[in-house]
Coordinates of C-alpha atoms in Angstrom, one line a residue:
Chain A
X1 CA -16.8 12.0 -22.8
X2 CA -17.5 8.9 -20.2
X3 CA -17.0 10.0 -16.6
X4 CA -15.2 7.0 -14.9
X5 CA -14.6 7.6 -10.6
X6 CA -12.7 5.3 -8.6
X7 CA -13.2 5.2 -5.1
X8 CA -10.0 7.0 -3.3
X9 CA -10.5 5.7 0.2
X10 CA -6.8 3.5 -0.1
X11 CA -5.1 1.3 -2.3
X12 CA -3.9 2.0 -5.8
X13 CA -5.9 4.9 -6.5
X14 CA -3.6 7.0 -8.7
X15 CA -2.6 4.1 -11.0
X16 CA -6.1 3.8 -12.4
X17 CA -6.4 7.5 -12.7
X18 CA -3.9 7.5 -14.8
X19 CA -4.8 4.4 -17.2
X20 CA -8.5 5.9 -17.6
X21 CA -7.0 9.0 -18.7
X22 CA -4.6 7.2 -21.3
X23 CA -8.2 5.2 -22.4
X24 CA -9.6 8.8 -23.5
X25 CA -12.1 9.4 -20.7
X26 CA -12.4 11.9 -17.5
X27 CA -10.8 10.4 -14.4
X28 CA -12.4 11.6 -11.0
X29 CA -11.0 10.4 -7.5
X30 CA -14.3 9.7 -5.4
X31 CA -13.9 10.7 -1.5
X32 CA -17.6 11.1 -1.2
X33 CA -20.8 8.9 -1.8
X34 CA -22.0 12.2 -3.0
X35 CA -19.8 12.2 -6.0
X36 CA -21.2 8.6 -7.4
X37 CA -24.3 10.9 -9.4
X38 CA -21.4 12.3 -11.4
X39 CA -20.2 9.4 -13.1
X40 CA -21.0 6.9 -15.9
X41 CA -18.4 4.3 -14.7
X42 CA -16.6 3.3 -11.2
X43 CA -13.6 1.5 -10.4
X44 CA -13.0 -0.3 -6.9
X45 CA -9.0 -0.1 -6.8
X46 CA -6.7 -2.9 -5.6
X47 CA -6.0 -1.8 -1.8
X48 CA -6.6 -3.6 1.4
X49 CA -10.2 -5.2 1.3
X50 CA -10.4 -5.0 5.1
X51 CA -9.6 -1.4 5.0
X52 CA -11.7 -0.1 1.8
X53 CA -14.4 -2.5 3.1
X54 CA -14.5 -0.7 6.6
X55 CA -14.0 3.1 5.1
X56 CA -16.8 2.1 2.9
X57 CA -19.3 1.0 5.6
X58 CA -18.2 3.9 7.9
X59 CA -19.0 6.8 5.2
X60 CA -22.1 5.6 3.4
X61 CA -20.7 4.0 0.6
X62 CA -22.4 0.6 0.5
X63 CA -25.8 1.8 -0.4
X64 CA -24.6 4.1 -2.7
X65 CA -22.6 1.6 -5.1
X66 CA -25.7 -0.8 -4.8
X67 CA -27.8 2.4 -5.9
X68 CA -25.3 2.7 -8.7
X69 CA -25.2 -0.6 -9.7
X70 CA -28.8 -0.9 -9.6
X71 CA -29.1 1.3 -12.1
X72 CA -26.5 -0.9 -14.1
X73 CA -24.0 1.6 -14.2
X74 CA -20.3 -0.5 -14.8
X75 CA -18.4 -1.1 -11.9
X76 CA -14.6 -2.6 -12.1
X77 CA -13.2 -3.9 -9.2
X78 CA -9.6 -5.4 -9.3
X79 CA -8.2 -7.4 -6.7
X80 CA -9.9 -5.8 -3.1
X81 CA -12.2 -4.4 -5.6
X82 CA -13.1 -8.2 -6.5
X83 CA -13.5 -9.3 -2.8
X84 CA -15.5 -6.2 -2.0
X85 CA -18.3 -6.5 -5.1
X86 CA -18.4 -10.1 -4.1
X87 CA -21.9 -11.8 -3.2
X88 CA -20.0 -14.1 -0.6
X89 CA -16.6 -14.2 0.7
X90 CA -15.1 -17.8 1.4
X91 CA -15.3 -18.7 5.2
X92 CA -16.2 -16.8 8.2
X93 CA -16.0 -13.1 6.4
X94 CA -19.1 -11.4 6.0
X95 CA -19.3 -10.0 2.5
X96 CA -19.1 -5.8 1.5
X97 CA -21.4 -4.5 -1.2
X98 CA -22.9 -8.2 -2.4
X99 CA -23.8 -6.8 -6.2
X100 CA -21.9 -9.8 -8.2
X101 CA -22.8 -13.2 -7.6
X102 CA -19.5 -14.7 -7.1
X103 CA -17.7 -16.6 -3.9
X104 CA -14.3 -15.0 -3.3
X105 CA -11.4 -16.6 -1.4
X106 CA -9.5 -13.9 -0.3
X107 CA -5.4 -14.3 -0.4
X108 CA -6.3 -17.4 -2.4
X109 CA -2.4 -17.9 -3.9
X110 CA -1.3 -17.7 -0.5
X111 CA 1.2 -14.6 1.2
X112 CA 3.2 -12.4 -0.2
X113 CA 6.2 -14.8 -0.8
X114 CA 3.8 -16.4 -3.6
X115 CA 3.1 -13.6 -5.5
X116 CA 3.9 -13.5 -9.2
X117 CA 3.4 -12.4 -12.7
X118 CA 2.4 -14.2 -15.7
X119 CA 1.1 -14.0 -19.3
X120 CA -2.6 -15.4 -19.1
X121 CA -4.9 -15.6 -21.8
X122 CA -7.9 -13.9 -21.5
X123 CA -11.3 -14.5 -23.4
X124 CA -11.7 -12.2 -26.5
X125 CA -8.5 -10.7 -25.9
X126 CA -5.8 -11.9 -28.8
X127 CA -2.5 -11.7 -27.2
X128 CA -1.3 -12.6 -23.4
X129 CA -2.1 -10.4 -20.8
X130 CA 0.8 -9.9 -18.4
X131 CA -1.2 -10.1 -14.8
X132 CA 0.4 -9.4 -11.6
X133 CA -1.3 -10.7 -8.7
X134 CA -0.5 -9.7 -5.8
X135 CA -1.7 -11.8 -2.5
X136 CA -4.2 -12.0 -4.9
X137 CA -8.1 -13.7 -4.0
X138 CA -9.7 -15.6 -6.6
X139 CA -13.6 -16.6 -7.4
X140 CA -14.3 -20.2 -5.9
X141 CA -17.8 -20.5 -7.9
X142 CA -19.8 -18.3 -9.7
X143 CA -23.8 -17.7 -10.8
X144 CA -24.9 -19.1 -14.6
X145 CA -24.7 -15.4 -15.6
X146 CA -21.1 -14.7 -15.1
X147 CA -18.8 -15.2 -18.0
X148 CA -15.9 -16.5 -17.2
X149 CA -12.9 -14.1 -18.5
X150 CA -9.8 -16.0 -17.0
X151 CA -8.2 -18.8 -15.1
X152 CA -4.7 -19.6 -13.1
X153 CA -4.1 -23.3 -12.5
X154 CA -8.2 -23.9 -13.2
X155 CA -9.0 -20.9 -10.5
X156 CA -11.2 -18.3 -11.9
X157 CA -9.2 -14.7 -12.2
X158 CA -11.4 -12.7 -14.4
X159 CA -15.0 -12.3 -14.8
X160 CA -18.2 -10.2 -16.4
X161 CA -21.8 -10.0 -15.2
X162 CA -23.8 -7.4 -17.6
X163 CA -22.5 -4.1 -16.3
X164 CA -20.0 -5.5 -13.5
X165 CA -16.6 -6.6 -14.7
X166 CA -14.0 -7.8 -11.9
X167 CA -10.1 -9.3 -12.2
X168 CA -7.6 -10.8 -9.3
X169 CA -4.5 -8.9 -11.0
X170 CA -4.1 -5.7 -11.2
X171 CA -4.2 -4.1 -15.0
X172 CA -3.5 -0.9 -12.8
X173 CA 0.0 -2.0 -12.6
X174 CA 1.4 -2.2 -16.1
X175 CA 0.8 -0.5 -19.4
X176 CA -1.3 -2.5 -20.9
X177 CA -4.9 -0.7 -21.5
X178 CA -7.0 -3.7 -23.2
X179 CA -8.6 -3.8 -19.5
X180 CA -9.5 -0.3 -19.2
X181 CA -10.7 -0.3 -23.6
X182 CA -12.9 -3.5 -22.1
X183 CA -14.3 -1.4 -19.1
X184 CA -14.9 1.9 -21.2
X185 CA -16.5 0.5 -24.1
X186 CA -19.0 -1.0 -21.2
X187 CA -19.5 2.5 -19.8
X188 CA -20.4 4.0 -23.1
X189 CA -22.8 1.5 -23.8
X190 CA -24.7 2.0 -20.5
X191 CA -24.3 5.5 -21.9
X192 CA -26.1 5.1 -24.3
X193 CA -28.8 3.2 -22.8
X194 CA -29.1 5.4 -20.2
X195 CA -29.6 8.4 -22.5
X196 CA -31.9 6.7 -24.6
Chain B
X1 CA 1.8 -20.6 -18.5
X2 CA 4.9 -19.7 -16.5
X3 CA 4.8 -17.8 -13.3
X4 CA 7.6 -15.4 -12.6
X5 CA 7.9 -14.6 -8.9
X6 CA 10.0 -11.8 -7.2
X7 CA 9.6 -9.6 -10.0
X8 CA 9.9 -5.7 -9.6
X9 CA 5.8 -5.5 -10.7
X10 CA 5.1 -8.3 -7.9
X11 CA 7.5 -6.9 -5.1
X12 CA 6.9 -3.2 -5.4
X13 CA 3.3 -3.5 -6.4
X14 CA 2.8 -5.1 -3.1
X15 CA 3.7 -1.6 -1.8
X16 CA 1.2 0.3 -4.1
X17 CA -1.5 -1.7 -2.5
X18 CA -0.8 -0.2 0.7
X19 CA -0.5 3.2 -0.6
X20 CA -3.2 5.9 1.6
X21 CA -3.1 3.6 4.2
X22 CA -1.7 2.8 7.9
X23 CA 0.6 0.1 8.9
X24 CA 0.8 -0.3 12.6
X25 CA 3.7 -1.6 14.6
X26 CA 2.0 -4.4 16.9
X27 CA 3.8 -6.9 19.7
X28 CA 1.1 -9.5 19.9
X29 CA -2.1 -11.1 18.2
X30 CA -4.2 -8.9 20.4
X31 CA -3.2 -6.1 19.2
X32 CA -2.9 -6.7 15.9
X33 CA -6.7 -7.3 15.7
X34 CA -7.3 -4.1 17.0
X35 CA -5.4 -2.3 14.2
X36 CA -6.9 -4.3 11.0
X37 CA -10.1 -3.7 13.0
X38 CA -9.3 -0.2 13.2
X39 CA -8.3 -0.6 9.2
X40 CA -5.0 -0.9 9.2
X41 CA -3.6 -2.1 6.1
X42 CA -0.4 -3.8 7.8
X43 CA 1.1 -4.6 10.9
X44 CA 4.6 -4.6 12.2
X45 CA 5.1 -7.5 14.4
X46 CA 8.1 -7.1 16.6
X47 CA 8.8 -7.5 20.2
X48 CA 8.4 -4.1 21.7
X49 CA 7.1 -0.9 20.4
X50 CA 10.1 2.0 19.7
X51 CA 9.7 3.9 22.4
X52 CA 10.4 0.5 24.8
X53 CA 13.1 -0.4 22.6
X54 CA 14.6 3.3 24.0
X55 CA 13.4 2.6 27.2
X56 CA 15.0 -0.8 28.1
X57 CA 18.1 -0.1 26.0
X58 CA 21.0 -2.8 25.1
X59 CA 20.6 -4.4 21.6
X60 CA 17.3 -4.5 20.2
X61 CA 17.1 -8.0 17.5
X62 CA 14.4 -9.8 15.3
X63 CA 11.7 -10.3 17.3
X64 CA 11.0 -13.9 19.0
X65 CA 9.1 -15.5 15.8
X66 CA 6.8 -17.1 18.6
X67 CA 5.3 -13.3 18.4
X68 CA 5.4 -12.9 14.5
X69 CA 3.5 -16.1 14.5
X70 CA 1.0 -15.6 16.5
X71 CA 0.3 -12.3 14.7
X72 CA 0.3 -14.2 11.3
X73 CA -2.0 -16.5 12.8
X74 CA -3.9 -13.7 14.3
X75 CA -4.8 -11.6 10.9
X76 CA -5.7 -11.3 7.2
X77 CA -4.3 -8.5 6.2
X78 CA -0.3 -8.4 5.4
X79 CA 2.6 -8.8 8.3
X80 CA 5.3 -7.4 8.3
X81 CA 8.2 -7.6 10.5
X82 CA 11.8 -5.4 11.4
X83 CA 15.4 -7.2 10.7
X84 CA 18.4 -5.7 12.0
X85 CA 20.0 -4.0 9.2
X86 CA 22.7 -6.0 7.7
X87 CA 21.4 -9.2 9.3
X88 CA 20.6 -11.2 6.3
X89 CA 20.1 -14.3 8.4
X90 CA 17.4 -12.6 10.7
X91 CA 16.1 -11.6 7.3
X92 CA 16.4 -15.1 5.6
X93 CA 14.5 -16.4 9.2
X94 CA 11.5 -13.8 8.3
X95 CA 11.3 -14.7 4.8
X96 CA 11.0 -18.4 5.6
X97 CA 8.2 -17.7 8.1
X98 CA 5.8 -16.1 5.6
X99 CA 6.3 -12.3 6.2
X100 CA 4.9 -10.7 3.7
X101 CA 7.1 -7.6 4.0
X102 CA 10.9 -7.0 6.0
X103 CA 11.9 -3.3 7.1
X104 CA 15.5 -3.5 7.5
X105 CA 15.2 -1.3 10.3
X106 CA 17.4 1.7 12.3
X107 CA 14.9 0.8 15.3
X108 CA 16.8 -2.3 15.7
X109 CA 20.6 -2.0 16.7
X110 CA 22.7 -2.8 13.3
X111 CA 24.1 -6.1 13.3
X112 CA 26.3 -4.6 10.1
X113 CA 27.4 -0.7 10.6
X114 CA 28.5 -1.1 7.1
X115 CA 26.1 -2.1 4.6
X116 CA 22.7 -3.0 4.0
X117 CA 21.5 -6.6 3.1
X118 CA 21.5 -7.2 -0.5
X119 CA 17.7 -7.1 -0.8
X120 CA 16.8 -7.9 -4.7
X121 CA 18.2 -11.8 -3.6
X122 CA 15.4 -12.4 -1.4
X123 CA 11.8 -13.1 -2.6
X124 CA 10.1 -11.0 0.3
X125 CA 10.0 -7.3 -0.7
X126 CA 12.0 -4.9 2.2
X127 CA 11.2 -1.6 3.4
X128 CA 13.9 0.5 4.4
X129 CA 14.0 4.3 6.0
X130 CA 16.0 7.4 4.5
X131 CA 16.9 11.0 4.8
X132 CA 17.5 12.0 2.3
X133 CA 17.3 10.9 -1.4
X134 CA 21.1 9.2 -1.4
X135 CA 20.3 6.9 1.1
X136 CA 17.0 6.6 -0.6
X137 CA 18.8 5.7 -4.2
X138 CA 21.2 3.4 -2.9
X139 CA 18.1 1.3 -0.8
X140 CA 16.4 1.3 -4.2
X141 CA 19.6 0.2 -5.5
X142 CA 20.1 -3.0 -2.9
X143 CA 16.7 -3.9 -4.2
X144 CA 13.9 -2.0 -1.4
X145 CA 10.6 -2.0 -2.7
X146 CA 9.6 0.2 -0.3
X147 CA 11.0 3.3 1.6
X148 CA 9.8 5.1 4.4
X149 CA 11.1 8.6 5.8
X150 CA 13.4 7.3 9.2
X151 CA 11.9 10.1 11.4
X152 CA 13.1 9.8 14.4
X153 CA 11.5 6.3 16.1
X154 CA 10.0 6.1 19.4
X155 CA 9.5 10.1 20.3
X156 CA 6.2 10.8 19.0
X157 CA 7.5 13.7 17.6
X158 CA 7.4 14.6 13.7
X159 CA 10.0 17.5 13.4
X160 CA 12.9 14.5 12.2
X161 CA 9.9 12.9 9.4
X162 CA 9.0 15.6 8.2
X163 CA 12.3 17.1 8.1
X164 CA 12.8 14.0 6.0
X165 CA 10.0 13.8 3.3
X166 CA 10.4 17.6 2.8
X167 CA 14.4 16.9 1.8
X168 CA 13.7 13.8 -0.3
X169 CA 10.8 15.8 -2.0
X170 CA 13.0 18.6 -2.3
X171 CA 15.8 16.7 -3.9
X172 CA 13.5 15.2 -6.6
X173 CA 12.1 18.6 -8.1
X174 CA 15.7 19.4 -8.4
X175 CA 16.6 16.5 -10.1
X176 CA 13.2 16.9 -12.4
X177 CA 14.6 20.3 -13.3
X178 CA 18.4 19.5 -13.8
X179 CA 19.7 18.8 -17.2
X180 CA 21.1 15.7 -18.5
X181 CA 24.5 16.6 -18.3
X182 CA 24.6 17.6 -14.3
X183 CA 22.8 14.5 -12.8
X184 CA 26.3 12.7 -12.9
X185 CA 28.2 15.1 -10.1
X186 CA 24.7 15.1 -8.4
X187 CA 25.1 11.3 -8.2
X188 CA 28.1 12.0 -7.0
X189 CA 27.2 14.3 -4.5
X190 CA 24.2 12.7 -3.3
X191 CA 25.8 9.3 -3.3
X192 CA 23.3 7.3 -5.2
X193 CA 23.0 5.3 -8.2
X194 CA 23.5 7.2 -11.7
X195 CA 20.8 4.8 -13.1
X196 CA 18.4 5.5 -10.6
X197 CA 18.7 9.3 -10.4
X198 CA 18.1 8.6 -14.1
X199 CA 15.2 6.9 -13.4
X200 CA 13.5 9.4 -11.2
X201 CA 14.4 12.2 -13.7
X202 CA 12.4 10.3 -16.6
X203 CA 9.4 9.5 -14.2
X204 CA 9.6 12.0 -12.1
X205 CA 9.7 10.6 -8.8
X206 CA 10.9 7.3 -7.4
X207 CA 10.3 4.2 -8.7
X208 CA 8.8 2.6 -5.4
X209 CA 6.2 4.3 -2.8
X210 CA 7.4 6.4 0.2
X211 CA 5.8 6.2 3.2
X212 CA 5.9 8.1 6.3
X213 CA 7.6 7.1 9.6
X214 CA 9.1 7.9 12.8
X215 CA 7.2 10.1 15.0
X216 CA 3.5 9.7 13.7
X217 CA 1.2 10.6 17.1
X218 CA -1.9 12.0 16.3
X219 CA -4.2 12.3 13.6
X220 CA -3.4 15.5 12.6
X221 CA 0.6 14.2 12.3
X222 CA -0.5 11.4 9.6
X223 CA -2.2 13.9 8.0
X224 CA 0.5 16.4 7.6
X225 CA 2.8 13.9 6.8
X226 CA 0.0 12.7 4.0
X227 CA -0.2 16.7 3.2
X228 CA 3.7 16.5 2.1
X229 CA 3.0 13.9 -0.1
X230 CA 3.8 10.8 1.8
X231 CA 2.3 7.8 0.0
X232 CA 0.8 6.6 4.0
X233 CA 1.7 6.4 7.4
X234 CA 3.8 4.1 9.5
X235 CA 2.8 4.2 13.1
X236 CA 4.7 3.2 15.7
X237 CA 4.8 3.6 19.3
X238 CA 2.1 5.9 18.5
X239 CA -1.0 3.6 18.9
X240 CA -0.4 1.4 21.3
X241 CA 1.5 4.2 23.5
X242 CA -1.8 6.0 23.6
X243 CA -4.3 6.2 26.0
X244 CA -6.5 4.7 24.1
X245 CA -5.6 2.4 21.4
X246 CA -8.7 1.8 19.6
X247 CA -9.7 5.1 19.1
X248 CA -6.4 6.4 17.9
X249 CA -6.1 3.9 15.8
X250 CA -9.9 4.8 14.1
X251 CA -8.8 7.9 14.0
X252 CA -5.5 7.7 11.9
X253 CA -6.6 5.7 9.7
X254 CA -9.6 8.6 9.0
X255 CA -7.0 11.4 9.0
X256 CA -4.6 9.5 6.4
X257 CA -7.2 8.9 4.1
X258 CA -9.0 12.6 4.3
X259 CA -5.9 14.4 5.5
X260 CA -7.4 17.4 3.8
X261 CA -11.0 17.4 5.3
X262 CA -9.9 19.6 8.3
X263 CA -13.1 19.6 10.2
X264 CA -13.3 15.7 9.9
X265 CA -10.1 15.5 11.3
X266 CA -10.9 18.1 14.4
X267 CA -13.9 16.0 15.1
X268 CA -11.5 12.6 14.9
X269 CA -9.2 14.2 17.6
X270 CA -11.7 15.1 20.2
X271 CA -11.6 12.8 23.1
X272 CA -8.8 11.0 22.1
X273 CA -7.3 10.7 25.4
X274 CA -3.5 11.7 25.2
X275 CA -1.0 10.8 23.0
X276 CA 2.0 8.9 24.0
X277 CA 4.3 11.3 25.6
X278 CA 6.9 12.8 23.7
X279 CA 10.6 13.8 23.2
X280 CA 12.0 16.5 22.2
X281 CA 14.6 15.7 19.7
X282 CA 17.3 18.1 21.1
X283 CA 17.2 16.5 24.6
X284 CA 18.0 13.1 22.9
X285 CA 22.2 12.1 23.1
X286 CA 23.5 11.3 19.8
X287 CA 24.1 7.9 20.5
X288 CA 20.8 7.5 21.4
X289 CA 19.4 9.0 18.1
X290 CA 18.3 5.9 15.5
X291 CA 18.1 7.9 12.5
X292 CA 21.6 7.9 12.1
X293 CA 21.9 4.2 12.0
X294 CA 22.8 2.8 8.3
X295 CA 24.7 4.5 5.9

């Protein structure tokens, strides 16, 4: 069975937990750099990117996810996850990890107050998705490797690079799984490679 | 493609994104760069901390939006900011501004000693406090998105938060074990919502996050608070009150996310500096006591 962490240092760490174990795999809450040699797969949660980002730095965290995703081990990051595996970050902000090579504008649909929800299409999925972004960033430009998943008035919300997959809204939030089926089907591919 | 704002998804989700962290009460731009440099996933603007609201007495009120401004000009991370509770109009003010959250808040004197603002007709989301899971039930009901134990503000001492998770905690395993055909006199009793005692019986637990407040001081108090299953940790008076700011603030933001690594959270609390100075609870007058503002 696929091993999927996500990284527990704040934000919506239970919600994934719970939507990896409804996708048939082993859920671990990661505290510890030391626990990334456990896993197959690793989600960066929708939190406070300031806050993760800083937690991160602070307990040796950036160099192991670059380790990890060196050795193309998936990553999913949803909303703070998406700023954080960002190569740049729109304006003065210095960037987190860098592994994806995509520009993120952080709070990018503005406050609070302009939140929403809405049924987007995404690429290779059949029906709507409902999305709910949440002061949510988006990607302002990305490399000629990144496929583009998703888009919100022409602004890119979802995207894959090989093993890194990233969204603005948070699948962590409703019931829907297609996300999380997406994500583990990567993981057991990278599985397999890695085993072979 | 049609975009549906307010929604229950949009507004309480806002709250899950703060869940394991620390939002920090803050009176000017200054200070609210030291607490999202510190990590803070919020601040509360307002115009003086709890413990000066006790201090300079007379009625306490939204706080000059010249302050919330600059503090929404001053970060990236969310604002929020207190209302008086039944003061829709200081509430309506906030939402035009851009707030990203309200706490209809006992710290401020009530402009209503009745009811609570009807809160699912804004499109901000609101925090509220509680005791207890009535008051808790019929927030959820107004429309909060949020709750946060009441604690008691301003004292630096926990005894009234924790006094107040462990009774809402408490009265959710009962309701998880009740049958179907008692949670209607519970209701009753408790004086909250039949649907929403419903609800949390199905789920089992509440439908939005509950955070701790009121009496946060230390590192070690987030962490126990974190310990009784608070979702994370308002801090008040308790940063800013301190001796030293910045470190405090490092430091509960460290303990609330590894509230159970116990030597971490020694190390965090060595040369601290003191904490703001505290009150003990039975030396405060009733009148003076906040908790027991709101129905």
């Amino acid at each position: 069975m696929a091993v999927i962490g996500v990284v527990a240092l704040q934000g919506a760490v239970e919600e994934h937990l719970k939507q990896i174990i409804n996708t048939g795999s082993e859920a671990i809450m990661v505290k510890h750099p030391r626990q990334l040699k456990e896993l197959d797969g690793l989600i960066i949660p929708g939190g406070e990117s300031t806050a993760i980002g800083k937690l991160m730095a602070h307990y040796g965290f950036i160099e192991a996810i670059k380790d990890f995703s060196n050795q193309q081990k998936p990553i999913f990051g949803t909303c703070a996850g998406m700023v954080l595996v960002a190569k740049e970050l729109e304006g003065s902000e210095s960037a987190h990890l860098k592994i994806m090579d995509i520009v993120v504008k952080r709070n990018g649909f503005g406050r609070q107050i302009d939140s929403f929800e809405a049924n987007i299409e995404i690429e290779g999925m059949k029906a709507p998705f409902q999305a709910v972004f949440i002061r949510a960033p988006y990607i302002i430009s990305a490399g000629d490797q990144v496929e583009i998943l998703a888009r919100v008035d022409e602004k890119i919300v979802a995207a894959r690079c090989d093993h890194l997959l990233v969204s603005a809204f948070h699948p962590e939030l409703t019931d829907d799984n297609r996300f999380y089926k997406m994500f583990s089907e990567m993981v057991e591919s990278s599985m397999v490679s890695h085993s072979s | 493609m049609n975009k549906l704002i307010a929604t229950d998804a949009v507004k309480r989700g806002m709250a899950h994104m703060q869940k394991g962290g620390v939002i920090m009460d803050v009176v000017n731009a200054e200070q609210a760069k030291i607490a999202e440099a510190a990590g803070a996933v919020a601040v509360m603007a307002l115009e003086r901390v709890p413990s000066d609201i006790r201090a300079a007495g007379g009625v306490a009120r939204m706080a000059d939006p010249r302050i919330t401004e600059a503090v929404l000009n001053a970060v990236s991370i969310p604002v929020m900011a207190k209302a008086r509770i039944g003061h829709i109009i200081e509430a309506r003010v906030l939402e035009a501004m851009g707030v990203d959250y309200i706490d209809e808040s006992e710290v401020l004197t009530p402009a209503d000693d009745e009811f609570h603002i009807l809160k699912s007709q804004f499109t901000v989301p609101f925090v509220c406090g509680c005791r207890d899971l009535g008051e808790a039930a019929r927030r959820i009901g107004e429309g909060a998105s949020m709750l946060r134990t009441k604690g008691e503000p301003g004292t630096g001492n926990i005894v009234e938060a924790v006094r107040h998770m462990r009774k809402v905690q408490a009265q959710i395993r009962k309701i998880i074990l009740m049958n179907d055909d008692e949670l209607m006199v519970e209701a009753k009793n408790l004086g909250a919502p039949y649907e929403i005692l419903k609800q949390i019986k199905k789920e089992g637990k509440l439908p939005v996050v509950n955070f701790a407040a009121g009496g946060v001081a230390t590192p070690s108090d987030a962490a126990l608070m974190m310990e009784l299953g608070a979702d994370g940790v308002f801090v008040g008076s308790g940063v800013f009150k301190s001796e030293n700011p910045e470190k405090f603030a490092n430091a509960i933001v460290q303990a609330t996310t590894f509230y159970n690594d116990y030597e971490l959270i020694g190390a965090l609390s060595k040369e601290l500096g003191s904490p703001m100075t505290g009150i003990d609870i039975s030396k405060l007058a009733a009148a003076d006591r906040m908790q027991e503002r709101g129905l």
